[in-house]
Every structure is written in structure tokens, then in C-alpha cells.
XYZ file of C-alpha atoms in Angstrom:
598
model
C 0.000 0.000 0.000
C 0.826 3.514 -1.055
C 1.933 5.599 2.344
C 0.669 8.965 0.523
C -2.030 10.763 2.667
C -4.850 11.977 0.310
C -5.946 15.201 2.742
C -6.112 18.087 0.880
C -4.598 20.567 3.093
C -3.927 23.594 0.948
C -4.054 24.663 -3.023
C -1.395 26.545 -4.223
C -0.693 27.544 -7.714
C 2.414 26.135 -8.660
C 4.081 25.071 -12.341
C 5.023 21.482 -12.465
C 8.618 22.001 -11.431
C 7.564 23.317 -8.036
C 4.749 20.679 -7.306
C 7.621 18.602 -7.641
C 10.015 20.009 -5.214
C 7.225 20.678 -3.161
C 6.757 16.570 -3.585
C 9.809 15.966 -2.643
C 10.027 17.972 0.207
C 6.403 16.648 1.587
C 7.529 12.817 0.507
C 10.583 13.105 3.288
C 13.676 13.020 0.327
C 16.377 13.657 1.948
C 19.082 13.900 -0.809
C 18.883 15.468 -4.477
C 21.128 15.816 -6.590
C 21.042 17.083 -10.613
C 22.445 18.524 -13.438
C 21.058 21.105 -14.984
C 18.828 21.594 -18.119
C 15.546 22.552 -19.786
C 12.718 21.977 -18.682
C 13.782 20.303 -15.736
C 16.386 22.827 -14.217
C 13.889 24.900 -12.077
C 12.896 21.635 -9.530
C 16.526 21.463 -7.542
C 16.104 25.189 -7.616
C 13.258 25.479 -6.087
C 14.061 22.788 -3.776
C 16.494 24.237 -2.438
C 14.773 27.138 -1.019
C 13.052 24.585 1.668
C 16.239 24.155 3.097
C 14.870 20.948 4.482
C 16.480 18.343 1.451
C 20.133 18.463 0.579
C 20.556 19.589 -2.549
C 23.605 19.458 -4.941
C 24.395 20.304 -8.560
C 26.579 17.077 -9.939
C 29.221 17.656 -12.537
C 27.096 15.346 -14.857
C 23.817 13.240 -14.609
C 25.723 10.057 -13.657
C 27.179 11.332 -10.756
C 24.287 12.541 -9.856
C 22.360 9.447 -10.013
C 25.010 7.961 -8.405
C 24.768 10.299 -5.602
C 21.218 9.195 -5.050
C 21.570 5.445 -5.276
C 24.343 5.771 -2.568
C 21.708 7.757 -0.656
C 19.114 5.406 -1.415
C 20.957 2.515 -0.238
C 21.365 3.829 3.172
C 18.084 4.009 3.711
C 17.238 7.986 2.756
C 14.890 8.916 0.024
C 16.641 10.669 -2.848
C 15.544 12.385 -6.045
C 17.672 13.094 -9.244
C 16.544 15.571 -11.707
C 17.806 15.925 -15.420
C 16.462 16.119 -19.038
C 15.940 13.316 -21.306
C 19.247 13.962 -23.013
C 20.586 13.363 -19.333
C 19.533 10.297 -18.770
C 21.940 8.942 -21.815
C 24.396 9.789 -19.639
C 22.783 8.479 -16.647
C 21.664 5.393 -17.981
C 24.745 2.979 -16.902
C 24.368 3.619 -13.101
C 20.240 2.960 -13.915
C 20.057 -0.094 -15.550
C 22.362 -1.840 -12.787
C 19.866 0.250 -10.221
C 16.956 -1.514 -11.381
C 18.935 -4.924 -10.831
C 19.491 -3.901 -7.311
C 16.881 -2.364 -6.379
C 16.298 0.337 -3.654
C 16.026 0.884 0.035
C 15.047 4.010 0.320
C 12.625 5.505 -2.310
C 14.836 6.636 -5.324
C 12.851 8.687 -7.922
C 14.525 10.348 -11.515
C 12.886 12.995 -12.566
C 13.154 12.856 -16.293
C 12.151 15.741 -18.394
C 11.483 15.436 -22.206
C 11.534 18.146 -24.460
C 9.215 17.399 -27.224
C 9.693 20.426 -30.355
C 13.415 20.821 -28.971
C 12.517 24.400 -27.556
C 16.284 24.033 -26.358
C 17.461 20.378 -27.017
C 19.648 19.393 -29.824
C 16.953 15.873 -30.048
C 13.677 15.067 -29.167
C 14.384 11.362 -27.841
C 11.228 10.009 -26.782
C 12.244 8.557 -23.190
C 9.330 6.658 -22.106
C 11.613 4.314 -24.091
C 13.619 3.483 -21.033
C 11.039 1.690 -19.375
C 10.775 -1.177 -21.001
C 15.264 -0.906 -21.891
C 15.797 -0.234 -18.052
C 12.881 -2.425 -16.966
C 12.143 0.316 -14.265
C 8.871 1.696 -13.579
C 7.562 4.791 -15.209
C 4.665 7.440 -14.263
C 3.186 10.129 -16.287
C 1.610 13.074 -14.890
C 0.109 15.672 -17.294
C -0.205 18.749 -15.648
C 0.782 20.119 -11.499
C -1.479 18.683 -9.711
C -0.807 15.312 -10.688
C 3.378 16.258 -10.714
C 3.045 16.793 -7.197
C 1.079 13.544 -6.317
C 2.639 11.292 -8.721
C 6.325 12.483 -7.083
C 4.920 11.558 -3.975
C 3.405 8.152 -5.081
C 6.791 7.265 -6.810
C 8.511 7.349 -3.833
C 5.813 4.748 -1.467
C 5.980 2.893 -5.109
C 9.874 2.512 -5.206
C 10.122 1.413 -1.820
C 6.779 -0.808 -1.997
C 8.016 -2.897 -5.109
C 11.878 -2.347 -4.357
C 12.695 -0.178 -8.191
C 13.939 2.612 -8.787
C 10.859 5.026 -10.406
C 11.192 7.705 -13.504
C 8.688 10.299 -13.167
C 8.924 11.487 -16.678
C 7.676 14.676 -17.688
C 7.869 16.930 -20.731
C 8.150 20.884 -21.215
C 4.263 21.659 -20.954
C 3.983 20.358 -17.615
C 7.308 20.900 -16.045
C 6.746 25.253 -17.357
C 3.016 25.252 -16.824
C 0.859 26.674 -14.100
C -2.189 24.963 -12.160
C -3.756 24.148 -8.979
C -1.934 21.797 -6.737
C -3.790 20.312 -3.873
C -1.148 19.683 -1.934
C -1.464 16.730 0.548
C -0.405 16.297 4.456
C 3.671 15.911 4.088
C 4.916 12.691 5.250
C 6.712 12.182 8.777
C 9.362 10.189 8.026
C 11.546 11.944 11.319
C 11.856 8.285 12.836
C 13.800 6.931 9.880
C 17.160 6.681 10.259
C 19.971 6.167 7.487
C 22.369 3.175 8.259
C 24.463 1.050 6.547
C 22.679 -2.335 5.060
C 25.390 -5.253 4.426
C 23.895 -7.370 1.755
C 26.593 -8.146 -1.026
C 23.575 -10.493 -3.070
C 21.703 -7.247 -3.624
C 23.822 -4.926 -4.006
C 27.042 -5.985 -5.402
C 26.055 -6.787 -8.955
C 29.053 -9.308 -10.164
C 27.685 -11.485 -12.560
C 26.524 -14.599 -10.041
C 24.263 -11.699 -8.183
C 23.128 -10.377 -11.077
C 21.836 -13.521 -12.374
C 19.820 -13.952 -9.431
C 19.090 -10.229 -9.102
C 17.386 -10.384 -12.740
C 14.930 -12.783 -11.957
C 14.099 -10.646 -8.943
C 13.184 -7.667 -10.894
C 11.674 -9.693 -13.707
C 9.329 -11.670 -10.889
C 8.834 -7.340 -9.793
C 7.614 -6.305 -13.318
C 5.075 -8.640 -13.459
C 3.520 -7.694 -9.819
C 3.815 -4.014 -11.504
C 1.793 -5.056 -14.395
C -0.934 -6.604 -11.854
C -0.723 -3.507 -9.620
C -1.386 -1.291 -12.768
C -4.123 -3.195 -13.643
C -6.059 -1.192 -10.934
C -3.894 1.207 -9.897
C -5.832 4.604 -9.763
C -2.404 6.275 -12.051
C -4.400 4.546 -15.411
C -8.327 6.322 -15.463
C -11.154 5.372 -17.298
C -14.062 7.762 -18.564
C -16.270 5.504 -20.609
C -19.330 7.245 -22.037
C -22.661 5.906 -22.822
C -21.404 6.525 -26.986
C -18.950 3.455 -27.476
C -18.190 4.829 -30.997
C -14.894 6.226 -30.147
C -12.591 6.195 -27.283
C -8.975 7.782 -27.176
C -6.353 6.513 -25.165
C -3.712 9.017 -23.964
C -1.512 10.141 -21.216
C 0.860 13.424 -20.224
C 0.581 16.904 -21.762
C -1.561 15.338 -24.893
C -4.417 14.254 -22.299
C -5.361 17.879 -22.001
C -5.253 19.139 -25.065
C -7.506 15.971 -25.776
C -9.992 17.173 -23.510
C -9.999 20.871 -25.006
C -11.501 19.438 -28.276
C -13.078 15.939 -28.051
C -17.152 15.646 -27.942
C -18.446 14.850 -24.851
C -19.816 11.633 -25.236
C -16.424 10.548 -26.784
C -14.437 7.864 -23.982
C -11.296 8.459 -22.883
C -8.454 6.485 -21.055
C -5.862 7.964 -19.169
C -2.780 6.410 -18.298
C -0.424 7.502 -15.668
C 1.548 4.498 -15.635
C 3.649 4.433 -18.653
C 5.843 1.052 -17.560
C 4.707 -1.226 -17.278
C 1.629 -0.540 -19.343
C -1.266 -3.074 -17.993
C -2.196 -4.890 -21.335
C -5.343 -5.414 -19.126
C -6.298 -2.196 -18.701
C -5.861 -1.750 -22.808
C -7.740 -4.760 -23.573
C -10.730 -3.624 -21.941
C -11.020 -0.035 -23.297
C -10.423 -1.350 -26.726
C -12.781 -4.076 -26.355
C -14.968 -1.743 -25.501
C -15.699 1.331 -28.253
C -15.869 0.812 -31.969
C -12.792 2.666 -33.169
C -9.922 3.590 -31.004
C -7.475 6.586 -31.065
C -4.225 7.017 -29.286
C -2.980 10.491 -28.902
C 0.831 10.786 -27.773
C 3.588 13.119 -28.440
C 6.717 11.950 -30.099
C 7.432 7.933 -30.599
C 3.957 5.577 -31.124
C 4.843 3.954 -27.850
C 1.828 3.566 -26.420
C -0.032 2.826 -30.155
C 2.627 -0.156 -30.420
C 1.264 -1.772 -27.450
C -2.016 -1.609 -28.168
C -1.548 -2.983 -31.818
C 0.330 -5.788 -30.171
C -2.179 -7.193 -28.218
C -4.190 -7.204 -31.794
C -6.320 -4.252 -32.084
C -6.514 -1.798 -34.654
C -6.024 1.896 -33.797
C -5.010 5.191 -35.404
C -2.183 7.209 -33.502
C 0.397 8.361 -35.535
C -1.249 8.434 -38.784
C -3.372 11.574 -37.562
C -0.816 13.184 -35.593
C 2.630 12.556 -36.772
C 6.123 11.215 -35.239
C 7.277 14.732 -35.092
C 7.419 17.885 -32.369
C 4.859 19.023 -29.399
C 0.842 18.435 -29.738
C -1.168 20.998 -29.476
C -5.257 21.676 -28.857
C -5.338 22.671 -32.321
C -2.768 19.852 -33.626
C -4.928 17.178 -31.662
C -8.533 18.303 -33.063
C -6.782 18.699 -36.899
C -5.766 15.237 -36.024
C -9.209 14.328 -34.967
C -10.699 16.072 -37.956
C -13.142 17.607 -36.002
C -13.471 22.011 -35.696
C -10.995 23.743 -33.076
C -11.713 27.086 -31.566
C -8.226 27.900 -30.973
C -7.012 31.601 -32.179
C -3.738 31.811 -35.098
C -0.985 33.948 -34.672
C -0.375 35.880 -37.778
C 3.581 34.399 -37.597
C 4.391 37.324 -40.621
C 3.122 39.884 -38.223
C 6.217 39.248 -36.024
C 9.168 40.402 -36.325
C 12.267 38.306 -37.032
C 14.641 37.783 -34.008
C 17.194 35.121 -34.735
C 19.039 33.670 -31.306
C 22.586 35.785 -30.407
C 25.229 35.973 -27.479
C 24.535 38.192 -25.492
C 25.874 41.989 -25.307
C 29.146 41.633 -23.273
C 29.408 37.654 -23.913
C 32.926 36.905 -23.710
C 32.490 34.076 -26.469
C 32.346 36.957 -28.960
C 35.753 37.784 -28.609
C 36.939 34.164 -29.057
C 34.785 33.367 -32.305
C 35.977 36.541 -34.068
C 39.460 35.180 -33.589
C 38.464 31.883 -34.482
C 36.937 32.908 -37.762
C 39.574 35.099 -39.159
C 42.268 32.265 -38.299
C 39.418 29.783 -40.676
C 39.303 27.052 -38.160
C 36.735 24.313 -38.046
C 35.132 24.742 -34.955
C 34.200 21.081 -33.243
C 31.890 22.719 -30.784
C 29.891 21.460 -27.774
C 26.238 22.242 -25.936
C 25.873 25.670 -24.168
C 25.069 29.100 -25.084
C 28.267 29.433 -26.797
C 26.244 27.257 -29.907
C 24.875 30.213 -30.725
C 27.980 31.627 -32.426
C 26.981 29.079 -35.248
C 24.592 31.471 -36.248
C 25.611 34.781 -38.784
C 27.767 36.998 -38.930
C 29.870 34.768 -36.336
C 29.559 31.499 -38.168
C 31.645 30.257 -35.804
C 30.256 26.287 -35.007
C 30.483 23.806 -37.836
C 29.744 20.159 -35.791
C 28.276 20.018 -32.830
C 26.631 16.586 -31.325
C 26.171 16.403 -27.741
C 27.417 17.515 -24.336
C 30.979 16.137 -24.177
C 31.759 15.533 -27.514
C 34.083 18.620 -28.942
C 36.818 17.574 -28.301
C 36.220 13.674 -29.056
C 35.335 14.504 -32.675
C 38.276 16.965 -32.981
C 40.660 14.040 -31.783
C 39.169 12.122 -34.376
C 38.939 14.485 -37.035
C 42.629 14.900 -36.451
C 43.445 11.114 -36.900
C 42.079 11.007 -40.864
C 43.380 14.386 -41.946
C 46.048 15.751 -43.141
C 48.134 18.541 -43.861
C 46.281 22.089 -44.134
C 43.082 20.427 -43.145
C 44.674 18.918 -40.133
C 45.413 22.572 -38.510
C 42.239 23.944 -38.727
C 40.284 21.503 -36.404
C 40.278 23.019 -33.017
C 37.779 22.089 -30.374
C 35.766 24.392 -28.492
C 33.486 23.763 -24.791
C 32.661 25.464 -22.310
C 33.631 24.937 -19.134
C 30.600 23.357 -17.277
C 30.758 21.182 -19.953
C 34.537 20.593 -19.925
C 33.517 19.235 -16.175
C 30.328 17.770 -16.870
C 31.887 15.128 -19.382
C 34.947 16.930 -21.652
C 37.319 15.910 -18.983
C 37.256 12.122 -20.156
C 37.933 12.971 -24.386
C 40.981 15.664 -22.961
C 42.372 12.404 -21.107
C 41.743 10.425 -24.417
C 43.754 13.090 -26.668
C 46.587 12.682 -24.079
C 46.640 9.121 -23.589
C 46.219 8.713 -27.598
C 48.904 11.535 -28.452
C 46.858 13.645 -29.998
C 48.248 17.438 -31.416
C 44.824 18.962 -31.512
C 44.016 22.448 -30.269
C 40.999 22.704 -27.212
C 39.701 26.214 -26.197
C 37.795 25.926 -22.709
C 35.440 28.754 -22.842
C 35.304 29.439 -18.947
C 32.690 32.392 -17.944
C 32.505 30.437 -14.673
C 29.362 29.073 -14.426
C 26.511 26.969 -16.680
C 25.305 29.999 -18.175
C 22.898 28.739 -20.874
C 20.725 27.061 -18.495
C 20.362 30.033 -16.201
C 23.656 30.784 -14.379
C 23.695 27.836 -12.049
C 26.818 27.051 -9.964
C 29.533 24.564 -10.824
C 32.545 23.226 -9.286
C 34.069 26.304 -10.934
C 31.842 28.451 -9.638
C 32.845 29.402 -5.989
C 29.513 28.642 -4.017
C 27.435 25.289 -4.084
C 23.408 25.368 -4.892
C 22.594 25.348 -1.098
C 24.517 28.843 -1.007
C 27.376 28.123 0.369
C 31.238 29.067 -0.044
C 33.323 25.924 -1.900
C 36.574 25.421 -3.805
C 36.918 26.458 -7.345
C 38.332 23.991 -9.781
C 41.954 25.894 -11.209
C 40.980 24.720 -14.636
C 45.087 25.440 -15.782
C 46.362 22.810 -13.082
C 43.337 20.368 -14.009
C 44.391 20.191 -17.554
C 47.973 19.742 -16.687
C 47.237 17.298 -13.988
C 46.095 15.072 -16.216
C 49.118 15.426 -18.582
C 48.714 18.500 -21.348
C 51.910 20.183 -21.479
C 51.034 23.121 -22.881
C 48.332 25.229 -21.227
C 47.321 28.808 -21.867
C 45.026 31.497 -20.226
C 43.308 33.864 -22.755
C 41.650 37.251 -22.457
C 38.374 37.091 -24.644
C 38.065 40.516 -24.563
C 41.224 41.570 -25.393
C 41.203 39.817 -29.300
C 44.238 41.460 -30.323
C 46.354 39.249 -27.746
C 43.871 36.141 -27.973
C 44.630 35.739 -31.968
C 48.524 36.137 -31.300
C 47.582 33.060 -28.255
C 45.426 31.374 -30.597
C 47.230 31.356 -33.589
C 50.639 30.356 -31.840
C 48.646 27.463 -30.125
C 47.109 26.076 -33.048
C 50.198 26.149 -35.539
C 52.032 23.895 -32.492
C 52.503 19.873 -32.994
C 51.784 19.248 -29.863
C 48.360 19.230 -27.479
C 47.641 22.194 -26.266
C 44.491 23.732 -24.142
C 43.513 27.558 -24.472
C 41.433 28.503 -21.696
C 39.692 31.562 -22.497
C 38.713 32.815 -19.245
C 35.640 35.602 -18.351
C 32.729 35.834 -16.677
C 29.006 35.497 -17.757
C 28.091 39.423 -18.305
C 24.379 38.442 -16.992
C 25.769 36.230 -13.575
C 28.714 39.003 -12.837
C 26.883 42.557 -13.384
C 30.363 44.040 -11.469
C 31.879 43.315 -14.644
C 29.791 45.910 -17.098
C 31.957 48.907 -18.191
C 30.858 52.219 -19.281
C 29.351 52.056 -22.823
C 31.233 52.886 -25.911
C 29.952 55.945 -28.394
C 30.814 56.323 -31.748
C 32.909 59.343 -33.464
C 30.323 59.610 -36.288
C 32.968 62.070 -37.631
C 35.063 58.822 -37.960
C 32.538 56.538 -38.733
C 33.135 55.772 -42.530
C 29.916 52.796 -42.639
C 32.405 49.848 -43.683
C 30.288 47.992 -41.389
C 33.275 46.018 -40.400
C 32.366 45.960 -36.510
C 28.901 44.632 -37.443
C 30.307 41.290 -37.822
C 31.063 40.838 -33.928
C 27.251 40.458 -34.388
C 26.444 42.110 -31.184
C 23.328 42.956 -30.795
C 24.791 46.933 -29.269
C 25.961 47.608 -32.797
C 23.233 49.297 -34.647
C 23.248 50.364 -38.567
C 21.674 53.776 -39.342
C 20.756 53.081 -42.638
C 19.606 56.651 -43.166
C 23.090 58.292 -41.890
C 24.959 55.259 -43.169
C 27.344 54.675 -40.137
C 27.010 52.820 -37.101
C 25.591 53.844 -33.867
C 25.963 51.936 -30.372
C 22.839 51.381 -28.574
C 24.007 52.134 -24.990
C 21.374 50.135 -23.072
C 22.853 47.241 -24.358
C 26.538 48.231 -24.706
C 28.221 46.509 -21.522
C 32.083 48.036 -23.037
C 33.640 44.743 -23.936
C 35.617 46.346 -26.092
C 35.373 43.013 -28.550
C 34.147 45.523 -31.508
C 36.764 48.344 -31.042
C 39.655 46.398 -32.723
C 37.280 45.768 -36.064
C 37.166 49.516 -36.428
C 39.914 50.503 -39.147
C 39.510 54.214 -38.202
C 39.245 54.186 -34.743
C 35.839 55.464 -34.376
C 35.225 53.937 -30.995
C 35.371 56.332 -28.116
C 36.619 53.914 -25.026
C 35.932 55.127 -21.664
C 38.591 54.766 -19.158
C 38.170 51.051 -17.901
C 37.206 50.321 -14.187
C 36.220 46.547 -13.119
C 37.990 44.456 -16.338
C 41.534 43.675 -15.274
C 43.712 41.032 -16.496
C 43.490 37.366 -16.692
């Protein structure tokens, strides 16, 4: 039995990341631990706040998971929180954790990002249920965040599994009433250590014996979901259609379908109860499935032999919508278009002040090939910068650079350099710069350090100076952790001062040898202290060559009518990065106050 108290105590209006801290906090976790990333970043932030759970931002997901399984096993409730791209990296520590098993609840938030608002995929992860064999619950909007947090963590412990609570970007971002129940007092449980080597030190004899175990669990799963109150039912006195659906698509479902249409909900996404789907098909004339993403859900119903539509009506691709699902339906939708040609065009840049600028101007008029990584610093793909030509996941710069380096030759050879920032450089970069030591490579790696994980919203990092609970840590000294593990040559570069940076870079990347730029300066928007006075422009000077235009910051305005270029002081933050461009030295440079030298 579930230990979740169903008294409704208060409502508050919450989005889905906060039910779910506010889950965590009222389920008793007493360990989280996450890396951050959209949608999912704002739950260990929020969680925080209570100052009742331990939280901690991990280098990577792994560790993070790992953090919470060592948590788990001594008895403590944990949660880990991460996107779906996340779990990829999370996913060796979980399928052993499903082998093992739990002891205290241990619940992974996973967050899905269907239509990529910020993901470089849209990997359907309900995927990992059945891959991970772990158990899997859907909520689709708050209110059912908060409780199906809580109900993952009596579920974990009840049937001895680690649980995903997977989300995606509609629920984790929007807003609704949570009914938030009685929290749990779990003040009389206390953490110890648990010798028991058969469960959970997997070596291949435990394992063995550990499989059947979790196999023998599945199956009382699928029995449990068979009436679990997660998968709802709302059969209508019409049987000519029923829709079967779950998450985010459940409500835009109910925006558009007719009344005496039947619908089945399902919370539980693994195991799915082939009861449970047996008797809602069984029961209307035609059935529909409406899901986002992957036909998960319309796979299992076709294999236990009936005929549905799913993703013939609504496609394999992006986020549903009320208007998607009743196109889909082919019935009318009252929803209102947004004249798109009404807007106006406003392509992603850095920021004003981002020290990346400086390093992809140098980077482009030395006509590397950029391997780059995930962060903000993607951006400089885009024009006038141009400045990212492969980029595949978090981690992989320098990996493809190494490898890039291996088949060419000659001129081609010189102009692969790698470029990551550093959260990322911590989160997994570390392991490829050990690889091009180990494997002699003579590549060139620029560690964009602005000191923190800037793209997702300026969290901290073991670079960073202060953990997420606030308090003061070490910093990583990036120049002694790439020579620790064996790179000779290692270099600190101003990104603001370009001038000195292309002497650096260009000297680094002609040498035979490994080498590691770090190009070190803060995030303008997490240091303010490090704004200057903004720059003016002598128009007398100006001659409109347009040459400083392709920093591509957004300060640097064209007057078309005057034909010269005007600085938009609002946004200037007097990086400087645009007053070597100038031929004629137009720029008017006020006397400098916070920048010093790195």
C-alpha cells in the first residue's frame, strides 16, 4: 500500500517544477542531486529554497544518479533531476539500479523536451522503461506532478525499483492548482548502513539472481497497474470512439473531443497493464491514441491485436497541441492563429558583453573548423559569427576533434580546433581531454570558462565558488586540471582583449603538440560588477564599412539613413570586442574600471 495521505490541506498555484520540489520535500527526500537543463532545471532550484532536502548540482547526470543510489541505499529517500538527453548519460548507473533495487525511495525525474525548444533531439524517453525495466509514471499537468512524485517514492520502496517520473516541457513550465497533501513524517527513519553483497554488489553470479528478482517485480507491476488509480477510465454511454492518452496530450484531448467521446488515461507508462488496454479497446468501436513523439503507447495496443489510429493523424514529429490534436481528430478547433508574418524576425545571439564573442571573431579570421559542444556558446553558429560547424552532444568537442585529427592531413589537419565550455569541460569533456593525451593527440581545445553553466540560467559549478545550497566551496583551477592530467602546454586567454587572444590562438594552433587555451571571463548576466561604461561612436570617424557589425552584437546598430554605425548604450556593456574591427578608430573607449587582467 501507497503511504501517501490523500488530505487536501492547501491549493497553491504552482508550475510542475515546483509541485515537484514541493513533492519531494512533503515525501521526506532527503538527498537530491542534478544537473542542470531545460525543462527540468527549475525543480533542484526550487528545492532548495526549503532548506529541508540536501541539494547538490553534480558535474554530470551520472554522478548525480550515483549520488542518489548511494543515498538510497542507506536508507534515505533521494531524487535526481535531469532532461531526457541526461539520462543517456545516466543510464549505466540505472540499468544496474533496477537490478538492485532500492532501500530508500529513489525517484529520476526525467524531463522530455518534445519540439526541442532548447534540445539538440527530441528522444522520446518513455523508451527506457521497457530498456531499463524500471517503472515509469506520467503526470500531465501540477497537480498530478506533485502527487505522482509523492506516489513514486511509497511505489519505489513498496516494489523495491527505482521510479522515472517522466515529464515533458508543458507540464514541467506550466501553471495549475496543486492540492497539496499532508507531508509525510518520516523523522523516525534513520539512514544506516545495510550489508547485503547479493543485492547490491552486482558481479555477474548476483546479477543472475538479481534479474529474476526484478523480472518476478515487473510482473507484480503489471498486476498492480491493472487497478492502480495512475491509469483512469471515462467511458461514455457513446462506445463509438474512445482515445487513449496520457501526459501533456491528455489535455489538449480534452480541449476538443465531444463529450460523449471515452477516454483512457494512463499515468503508468511502464509497465503498461495490457489489461487495462484490452478492456477499453474491447470496448468502443474505433480507437485513437494520442501521444507526443514515438507511437509507444499505439505499439502496445496494436500488439495485443487491435486496430487503432495514432500516428497516422498526428505525426512522429514535435509538441501536440489543442489545435494539432482536433486537426488530427478532424473535427473544428476554436483555438485563435498567430499571424507568424506579423512578427518580427529575431534570430538567437550571445549576449551583449558575452565573452564568447571575442573568441569566435578570432576563431573565424584564423578559418578554423570549430568542433563545438552544448551551451550558449552554440549560438555563435549562427551569422555573422559562423563560428560552429559540428556540434553533437554535451561532451563531444573535443572527441570529434581528436578524431577528425586522426584522418586528416596537412592544411586540413590545422584547422580543427575544439571548443566547450567549461561546465561542460567538467560535466563530461574531462574524459575525451584524457583520451587526446593518452592517444597523443596534437589537436588544439579552447575551454570557454565564464565560470558558471550559463545557458541554463547561471547555475553554480565546481568552478563556480559557491554550491546550490549557497554556500562558499573550492573552485576547480581549470590550468592545473588540464595539466594534472598530462597536457603540457596550457594557456590562459583574455576574450576581450582579441588582439592578444589571436597572437595566443594562432601560436597554439600552428604547435605539434596538445595544447588547451582557456579563455577565461565571466558570464556578463551572472557578474553585473563586470559591465563597463558604454562605448559611443565618433560619427565624424565613422566611414559605414560595417566592419564591426560582424562581432554580431546585438549593441551595434546600422543607421541606414546616416549610413554609419551607432551603439545602442542600453545594451553596450564596453567589452571592447568591436573596437579592434574599427579601421579608423571610431570607438570612443571610456577609461576602464572593473575588467583587469586574466
Amino acid at each position: 500500500m501507497t503511504q501517501t495521505t490523500v488530505e487536501y490541506a492547501e491549493k497553491v498555484l504552482l508550475s510542475g517544477n515546483e509541485a515537484i520540489a514541493m513533492a519531494a520535500v512533503d515525501a521526506g527526500v532527503k538527498l537530491a542531486s542534478g544537473y542542470p537543463g531545460t525543462p527540468s532545471t527549475e525543480i533542484l532550484e526550487n528545492l532548495a529554497k526549503y532548506r529541508a532536502v540536501y541539494c547538490e548540482w553534480a558535474p554530470n547526470e551520472k554522478v548525480a544518479l550515483e549520488v542518489c543510489i548511494g543515498a538510497s541505499f542507506a536508507g534515505a529517500r533521494a531524487l535526481s533531476t535531469m532532461k531526457h538527453v541526461g539520462l543517456n548519460v545516466a543510464a549505466d548507473p540505472l540499468f544496474t539500479a533496477a537490478y538492485t533495487g532500492v532501500r530508500g525511495g529513489l525517484v529520476v525525474i526525467c524531463a522530455d523536451d518534445p519540439g526541442m525548444h532548447s534540445s539538440q533531439n527530441e528522444q522520446d524517453n518513455r523508451h527506457y522503461g521497457p530498456a531499463a525495466k524500471v517503472l515509469i509514471l506520467e503526470p500531465s499537468d501540477s497537480d498530478e506532478a506533485y502527487h505522482f512524485t509523492r506516489m513514486a517514492f511509497d511505489l519505489s520502496e513498496e516494489f523495491d525499483i527505482p521510479v522515472i517520473v517522466r515529464t515533458t516541457t508543458r507540464v514541467n513550465h506550466g501553471k495549475g492548482v496543486v492540492h497539496r497533501a499532508a507531508p509525510l513524517d518520516l523523522s523516525g527513519r534513520h539512514c544506516s548502513l545495510e550489508v547485503n553483497p547479493q543485492k547490491y554488489v552486482m558481479i555477474p553470479a548476483f546479477a543472475r539472481a538479481r534479474h529474476v528478482v526484478l523480472e518476478e517485480t515487473l510482473n507484480k507491476l503489471r498486476l498492480h497497474a491493472a487497478e492502480s488509480e495512475l491509469n483512469r477510465t471515462d467511458m461514455k454511454n457513446d462506445r463509438s470512439v474512445g482515445v487513449i492518452t496520457s501526459g501533456a496530450s491528455y489535455q489538449y484531448v480534452m480541449e476538443v473531443i465531444p463529450e460523449n467521446w471515452s477516454v483512457l488515461k494512463l499515468g503508468m507508462i511502464h509497465p503498461l497493464s495490457d489489461d487495462v488496454l484490452s478492456r477499453f479497446c474491447s470496448s468502443v468501436e474505433r480507437v485513437i491514441v494520442v501521444e507526443e513523439l514515438d507511437p509507444y503507447i499505439e505499439t502496445a495496443v496494436k500488439a495485443l491485436g487491435f486496430k487503432c489510429d495514432g500516428k497516422n493523424l498526428f505525426g512522429l514529429q514535435g509538441e501536440l497541441n489543442p489545435d494539432l490534436v482536433a486537426k488530427g481528430f478532424g473535427i473544428p478547433s476554436s483555438s485563435t492563429t498567430i499571424p507568424a508574418k506579423a512578427l518580427p524576425p529575431r534570430p538567437p545571439v550571445l549576449c551583449p558583453g558575452c565573452p564568447h564573442r571575442g573568441t569566435f571573431t578570432v576563431l573565424k579570421k584564423l578559418k578554423t573548423f570549430v568542433s563545438g559542444d552544448i551551451g550558449c556558446y552554440t549560438l555563435g553558429v549562427n551569422k555573422p559569427l559562423d563560428g560552429i560547424h559540428a556540434c553533437v552532444c554535451m561532451g563531444a568537442s573535443l572527441g570529434m576533434a581528436h578524431g577528425m585529427g586522426h584522418v586528416l592531413s596537412g592544411a586540413e589537419k590545422k584547422k580543427v580546433v575544439a571548443v566547450i565550455g567549461d561546465s561542460t569541460f567538467l560535466h563530461t569533456g574531462i574524459n575525451s581531454l584524457i583520451n587526446m593525451v593518452y592517444n597523443k593527440s596534437t589537436g588544439t581545445v579552447f575551454i570557454l570558462d565564464n565560470r558558471t553553466t550559463a545557458m541554463t540560467g547561471q547555475q553554480e559549478n565546481p568552478g563556480y565558488g559557491t554550491t546550490l545550497m549557497g554556500e562558499a566551496t573550492n573552485n576547480v583551477d581549470m590550468v592545473a586540471l588540464c595539466r594534472a592530467v598530462g597536457v603540457e602546454h596550457v594557456y590562459k586567454g583574455n576574450p576581450f582583449d582579441t588582439v592578444k587572444l589571436h597572437e595566443l590562438a594562432k601560436r597554439e594552433i600552428e604547435r605539434d603538440e596538445l595544447s588547451v587555451v582557456i579563455v577565461e571571463k565571466e558570464c556578463v548576466l551572472a557578474f553585473r560588477e563586470i559591465i563597463e561604461e558604454p562605448l559611443t561612436i565618433d560619427a565624424l570617424k565613422c566611414i559605414g564599412c560595417k566592419a564591426c557589425l560582424k562581432v554580431g552584437c546585438p549593441a551595434l546598430v546600422w543607421d541606414g539613413a546616416g549610413k554609419k554605425v551607432t551603439v545602442d548604450i542600453t545594451l553596450c556593456t564596453g567589452c571592447d570586442v568591436c573596437v579592434p574591427e574599427c579601421p579608423v578608430d571610431a570607438f570612443i573607449v571610456p577609461e576602464k574600471k572593473n575588467r583587469g587582467e586574466v
